Tab-separated table of C-alpha atoms in Angstrom:
chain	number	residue	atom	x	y	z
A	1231	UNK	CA	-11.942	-18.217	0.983
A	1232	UNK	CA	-11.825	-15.744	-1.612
A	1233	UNK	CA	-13.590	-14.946	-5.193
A	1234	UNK	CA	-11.406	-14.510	-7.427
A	1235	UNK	CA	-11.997	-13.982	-11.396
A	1236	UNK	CA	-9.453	-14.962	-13.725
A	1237	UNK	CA	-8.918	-12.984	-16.929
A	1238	UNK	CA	-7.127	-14.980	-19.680
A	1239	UNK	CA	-7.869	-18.482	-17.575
A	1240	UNK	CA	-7.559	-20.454	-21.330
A	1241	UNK	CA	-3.612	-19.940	-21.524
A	1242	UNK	CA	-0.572	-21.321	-20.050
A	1243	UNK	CA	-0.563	-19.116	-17.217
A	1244	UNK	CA	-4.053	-18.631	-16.940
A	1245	UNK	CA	-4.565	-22.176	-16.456
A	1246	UNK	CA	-2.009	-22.779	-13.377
A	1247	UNK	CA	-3.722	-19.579	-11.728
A	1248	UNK	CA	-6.847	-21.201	-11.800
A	1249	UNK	CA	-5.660	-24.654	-10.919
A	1250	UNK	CA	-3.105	-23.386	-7.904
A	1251	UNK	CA	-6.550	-21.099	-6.710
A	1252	UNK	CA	-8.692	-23.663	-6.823
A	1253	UNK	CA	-6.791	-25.982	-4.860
A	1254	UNK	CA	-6.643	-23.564	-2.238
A	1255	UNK	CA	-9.876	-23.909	-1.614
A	1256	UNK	CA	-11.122	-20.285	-3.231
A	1257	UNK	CA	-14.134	-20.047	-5.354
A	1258	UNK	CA	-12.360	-19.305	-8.552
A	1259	UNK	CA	-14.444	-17.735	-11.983
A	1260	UNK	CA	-12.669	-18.400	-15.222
A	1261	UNK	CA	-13.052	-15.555	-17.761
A	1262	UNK	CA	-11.646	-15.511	-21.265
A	1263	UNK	CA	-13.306	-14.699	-24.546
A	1264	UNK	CA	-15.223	-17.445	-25.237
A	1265	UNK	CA	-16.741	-16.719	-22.162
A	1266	UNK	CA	-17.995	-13.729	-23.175
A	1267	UNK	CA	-15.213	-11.728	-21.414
A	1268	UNK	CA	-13.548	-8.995	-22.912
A	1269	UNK	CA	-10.950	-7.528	-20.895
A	1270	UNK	CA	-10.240	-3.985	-23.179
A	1271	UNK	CA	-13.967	-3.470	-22.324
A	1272	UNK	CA	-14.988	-1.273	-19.135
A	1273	UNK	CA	-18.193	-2.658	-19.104
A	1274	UNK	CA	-17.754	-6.102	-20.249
A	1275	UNK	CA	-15.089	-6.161	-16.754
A	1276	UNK	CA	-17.735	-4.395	-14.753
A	1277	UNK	CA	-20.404	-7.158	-15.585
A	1278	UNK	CA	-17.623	-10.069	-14.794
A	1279	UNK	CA	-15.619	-8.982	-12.057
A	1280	UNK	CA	-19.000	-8.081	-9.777
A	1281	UNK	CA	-19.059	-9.888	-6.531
A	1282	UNK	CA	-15.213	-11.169	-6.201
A	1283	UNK	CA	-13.029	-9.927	-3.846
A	1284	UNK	CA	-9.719	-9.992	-6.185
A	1285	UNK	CA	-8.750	-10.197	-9.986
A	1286	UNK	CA	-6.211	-11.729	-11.974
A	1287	UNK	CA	-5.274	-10.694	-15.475
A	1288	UNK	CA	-2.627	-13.184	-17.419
A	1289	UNK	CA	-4.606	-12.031	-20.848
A	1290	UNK	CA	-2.742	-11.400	-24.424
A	1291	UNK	CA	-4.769	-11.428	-27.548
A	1292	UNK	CA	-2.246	-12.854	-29.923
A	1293	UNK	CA	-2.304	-10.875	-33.199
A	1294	UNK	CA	-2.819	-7.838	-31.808
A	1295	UNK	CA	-0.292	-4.786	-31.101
A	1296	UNK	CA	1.189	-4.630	-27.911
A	1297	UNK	CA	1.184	-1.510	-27.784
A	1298	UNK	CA	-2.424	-1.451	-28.295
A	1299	UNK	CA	-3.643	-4.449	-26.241
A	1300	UNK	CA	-1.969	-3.777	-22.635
A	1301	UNK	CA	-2.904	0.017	-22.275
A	1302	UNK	CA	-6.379	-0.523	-23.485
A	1303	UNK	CA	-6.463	-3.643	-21.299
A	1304	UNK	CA	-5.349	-1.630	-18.039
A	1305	UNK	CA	-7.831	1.791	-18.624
A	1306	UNK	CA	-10.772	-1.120	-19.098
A	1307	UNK	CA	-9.778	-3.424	-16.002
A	1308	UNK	CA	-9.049	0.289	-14.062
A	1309	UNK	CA	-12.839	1.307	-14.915
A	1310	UNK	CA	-14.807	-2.142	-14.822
A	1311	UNK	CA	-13.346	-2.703	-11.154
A	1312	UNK	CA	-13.956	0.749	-10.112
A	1313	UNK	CA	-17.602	0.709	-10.880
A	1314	UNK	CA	-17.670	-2.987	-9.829
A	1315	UNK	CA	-16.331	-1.504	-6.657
A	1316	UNK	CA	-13.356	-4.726	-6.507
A	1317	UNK	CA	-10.467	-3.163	-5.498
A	1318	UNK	CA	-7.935	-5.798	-5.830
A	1319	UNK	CA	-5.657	-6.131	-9.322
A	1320	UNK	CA	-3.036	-8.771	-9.827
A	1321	UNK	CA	-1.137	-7.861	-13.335
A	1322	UNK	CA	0.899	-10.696	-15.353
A	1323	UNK	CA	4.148	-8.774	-16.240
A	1324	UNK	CA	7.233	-9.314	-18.513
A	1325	UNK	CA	10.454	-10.015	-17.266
A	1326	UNK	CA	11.729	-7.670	-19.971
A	1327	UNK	CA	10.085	-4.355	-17.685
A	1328	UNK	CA	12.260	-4.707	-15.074
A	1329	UNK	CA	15.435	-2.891	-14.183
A	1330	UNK	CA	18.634	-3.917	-14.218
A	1331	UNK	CA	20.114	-0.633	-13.232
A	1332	UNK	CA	17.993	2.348	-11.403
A	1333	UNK	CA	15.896	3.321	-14.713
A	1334	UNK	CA	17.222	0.763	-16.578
A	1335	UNK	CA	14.999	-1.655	-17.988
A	1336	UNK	CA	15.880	-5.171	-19.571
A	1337	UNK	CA	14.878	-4.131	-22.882
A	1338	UNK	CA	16.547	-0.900	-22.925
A	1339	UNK	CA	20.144	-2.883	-23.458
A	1340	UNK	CA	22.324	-2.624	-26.751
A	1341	UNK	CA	21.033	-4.916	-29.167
A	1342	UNK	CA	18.005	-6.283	-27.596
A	1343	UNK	CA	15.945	-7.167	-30.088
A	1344	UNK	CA	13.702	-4.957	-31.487
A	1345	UNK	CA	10.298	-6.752	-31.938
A	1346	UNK	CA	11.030	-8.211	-28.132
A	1347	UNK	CA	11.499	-4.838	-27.466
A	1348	UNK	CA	8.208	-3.813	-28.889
A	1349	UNK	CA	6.459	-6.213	-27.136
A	1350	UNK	CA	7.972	-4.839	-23.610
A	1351	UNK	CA	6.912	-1.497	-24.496
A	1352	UNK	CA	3.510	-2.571	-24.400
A	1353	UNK	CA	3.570	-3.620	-20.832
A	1354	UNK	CA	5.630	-0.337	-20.164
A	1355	UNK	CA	2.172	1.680	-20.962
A	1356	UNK	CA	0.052	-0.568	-19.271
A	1357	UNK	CA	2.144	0.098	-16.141
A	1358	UNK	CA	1.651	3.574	-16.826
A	1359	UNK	CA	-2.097	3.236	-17.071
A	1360	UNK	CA	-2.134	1.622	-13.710
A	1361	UNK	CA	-0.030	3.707	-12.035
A	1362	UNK	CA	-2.760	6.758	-12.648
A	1363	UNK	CA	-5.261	5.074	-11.260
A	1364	UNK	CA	-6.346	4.925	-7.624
A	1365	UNK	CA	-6.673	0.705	-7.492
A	1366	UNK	CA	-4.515	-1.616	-5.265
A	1367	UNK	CA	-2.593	-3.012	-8.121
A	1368	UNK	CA	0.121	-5.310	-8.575
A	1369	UNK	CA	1.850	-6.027	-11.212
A	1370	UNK	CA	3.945	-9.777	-10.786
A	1371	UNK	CA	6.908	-10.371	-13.061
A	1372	UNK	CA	8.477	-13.564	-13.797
A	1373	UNK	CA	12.429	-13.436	-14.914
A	1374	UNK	CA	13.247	-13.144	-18.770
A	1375	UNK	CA	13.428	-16.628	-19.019
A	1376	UNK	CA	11.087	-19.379	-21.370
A	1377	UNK	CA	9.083	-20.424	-18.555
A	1378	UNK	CA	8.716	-24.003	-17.666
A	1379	UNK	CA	5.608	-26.128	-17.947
A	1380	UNK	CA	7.265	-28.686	-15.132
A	1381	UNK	CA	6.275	-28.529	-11.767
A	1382	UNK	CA	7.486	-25.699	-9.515
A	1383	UNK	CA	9.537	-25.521	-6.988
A	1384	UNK	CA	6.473	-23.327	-4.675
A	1385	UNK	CA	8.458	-21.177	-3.452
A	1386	UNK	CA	10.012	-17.906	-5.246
A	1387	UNK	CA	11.943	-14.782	-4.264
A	1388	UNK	CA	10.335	-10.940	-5.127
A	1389	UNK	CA	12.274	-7.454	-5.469
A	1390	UNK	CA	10.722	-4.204	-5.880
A	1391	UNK	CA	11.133	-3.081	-9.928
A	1392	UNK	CA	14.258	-4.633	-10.066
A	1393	UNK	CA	15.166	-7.765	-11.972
A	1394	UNK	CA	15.693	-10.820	-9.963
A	1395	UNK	CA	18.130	-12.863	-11.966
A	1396	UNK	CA	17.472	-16.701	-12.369
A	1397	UNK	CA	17.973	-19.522	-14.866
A	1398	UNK	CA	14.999	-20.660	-15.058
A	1399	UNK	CA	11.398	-20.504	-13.552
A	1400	UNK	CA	8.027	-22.451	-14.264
A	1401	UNK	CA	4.215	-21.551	-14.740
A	1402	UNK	CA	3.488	-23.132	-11.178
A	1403	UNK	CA	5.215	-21.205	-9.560
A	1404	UNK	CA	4.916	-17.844	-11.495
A	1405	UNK	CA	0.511	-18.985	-10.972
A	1406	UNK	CA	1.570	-19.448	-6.720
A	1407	UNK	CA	3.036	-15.920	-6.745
A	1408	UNK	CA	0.175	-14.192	-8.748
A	1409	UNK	CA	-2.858	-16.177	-6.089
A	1410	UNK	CA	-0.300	-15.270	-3.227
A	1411	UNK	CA	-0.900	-11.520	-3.929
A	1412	UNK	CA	-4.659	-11.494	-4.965
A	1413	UNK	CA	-5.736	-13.672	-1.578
A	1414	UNK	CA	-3.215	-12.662	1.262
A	1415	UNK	CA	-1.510	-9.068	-0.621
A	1416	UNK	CA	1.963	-7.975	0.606
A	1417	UNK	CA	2.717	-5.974	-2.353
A	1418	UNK	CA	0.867	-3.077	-3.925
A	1419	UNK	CA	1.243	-0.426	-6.656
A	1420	UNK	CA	4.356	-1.668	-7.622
A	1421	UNK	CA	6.273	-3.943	-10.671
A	1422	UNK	CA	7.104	-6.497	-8.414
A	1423	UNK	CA	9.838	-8.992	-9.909
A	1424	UNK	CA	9.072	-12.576	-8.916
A	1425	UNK	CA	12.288	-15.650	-9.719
C-alpha cells in the first residue's frame, strides 16, 4: 500500500485518480483548495505532501494564465517535496506537448490555434521547471483528444515524448496510467505519452 496525495482531486481527472487509487487498496489524501491546498505554494506542498510516499498533480486553476499557473505550480511542487523529503512526482500533461516529429510538438503545426497554443505553452515551462530539478518526475500525457467520461478500457499504450495517436481515450484510463506510475514507477524524468 502506498500514500499517495492528490493535488487537484475536485476535477474530472482528479476524481478518477482518487477513485482508481483508492480501489487499489492505497491510502489516498485528497488535496485541492478548499482543502487548504495550494499547489503554487512551496510551503503550503511541504505541509500536505509530508508522510506519503508519491504525489499526483492533475491541478489547473481556471482563470488563470497558463503560462503563469504550470511553472509556478512545478518550482512549488519541486520545493514542497524536496523539503518534505517525497521524492515521487506524477505530472498531468497535455496531449498538445508531445512530438509528432523529433522537436516537433503538436502545437507547433500551421494553424493550430493560437489560444490552444497558449495553453500548451504553459505546460512547455512547467516541463522545463521539472526538468531542472533533481525529483523522480513524470510527466503522463493523454492524446489530443476530448477525453471521455465513460468507462475505460484499463489498459493503454506509452511512448517516450512522442505522440501516441488515438481516437479517443477516457478519464479512467488516463487516472490508471497516472496511479500506475506513482505506486509501481517504470517511467521517470520524462513526457511520457499515454493513448
Amino acid at each position: 500500500m502506498s500514500r499517495i496525495i492528490v493535488f487537484g482531486a475536485g476535477g474530472r481527472a482528479g476524481r478518477r485518480v482518487v477513485a482508481e487509487a483508492t480501489a487499489r487498496g492505497h491510502q489516498v489524501t485528497a488535496a485541492g483548495r478548499r482543502d487548504g491546498a495550494d499547489v503554487t505554494d512551496a510551503d503550503s506542498v511541504a505541509a500536505a505532501v509530508a508522510g506519503h510516499d508519491a504525489v499526483v498533480s492533475v491541478a489547473y486553476a481556471a482563470g488563470t494564465a497558463s503560462a503563469d499557473f504550470f511553472p509556478a505550480a512545478a518550482r512549488a511542487l519541486v520545493g514542497g517535496l524536496t523539503r518534505a523529503g517525497v521524492s515521487r512526482l506524477v505530472v498531468a500533461g497535455i496531449g498538445t506537448t508531445l512530438e509528432t516529429a523529433p522537436g516537433v510538438a503538436v502545437h507547433d503545426a500551421p494553424g493550430f490555434p493560437a489560444e490552444h497554443r497558449e495553453f500548451s505553452l504553459g505546460h512547455t515551462a512547467e516541463l522545463a521547471v521539472l526538468r531542472e530539478s533533481t525529483l523522480d518526475w513524470l510527466v503522463v500525457a493523454p492524446p489530443p483528444v476530448v477525453l471521455g467520461e465513460g468507462d475505460g478500457t484499463g489498459s493503454y499504450r506509452t511512448a517516450v515524448t512522442t505522440l501516441v495517436p488515438a481516437e479517443s481515450f477516457t478519464y479512467a484510463d488516463f487516472a490508471l496510467a497516472l496511479v500506475d506510475e506513482a505506486t509501481t514507477p517504470k517511467h521517470s524524468r520524462v513526457l511520457l505519452a499515454v493513448a
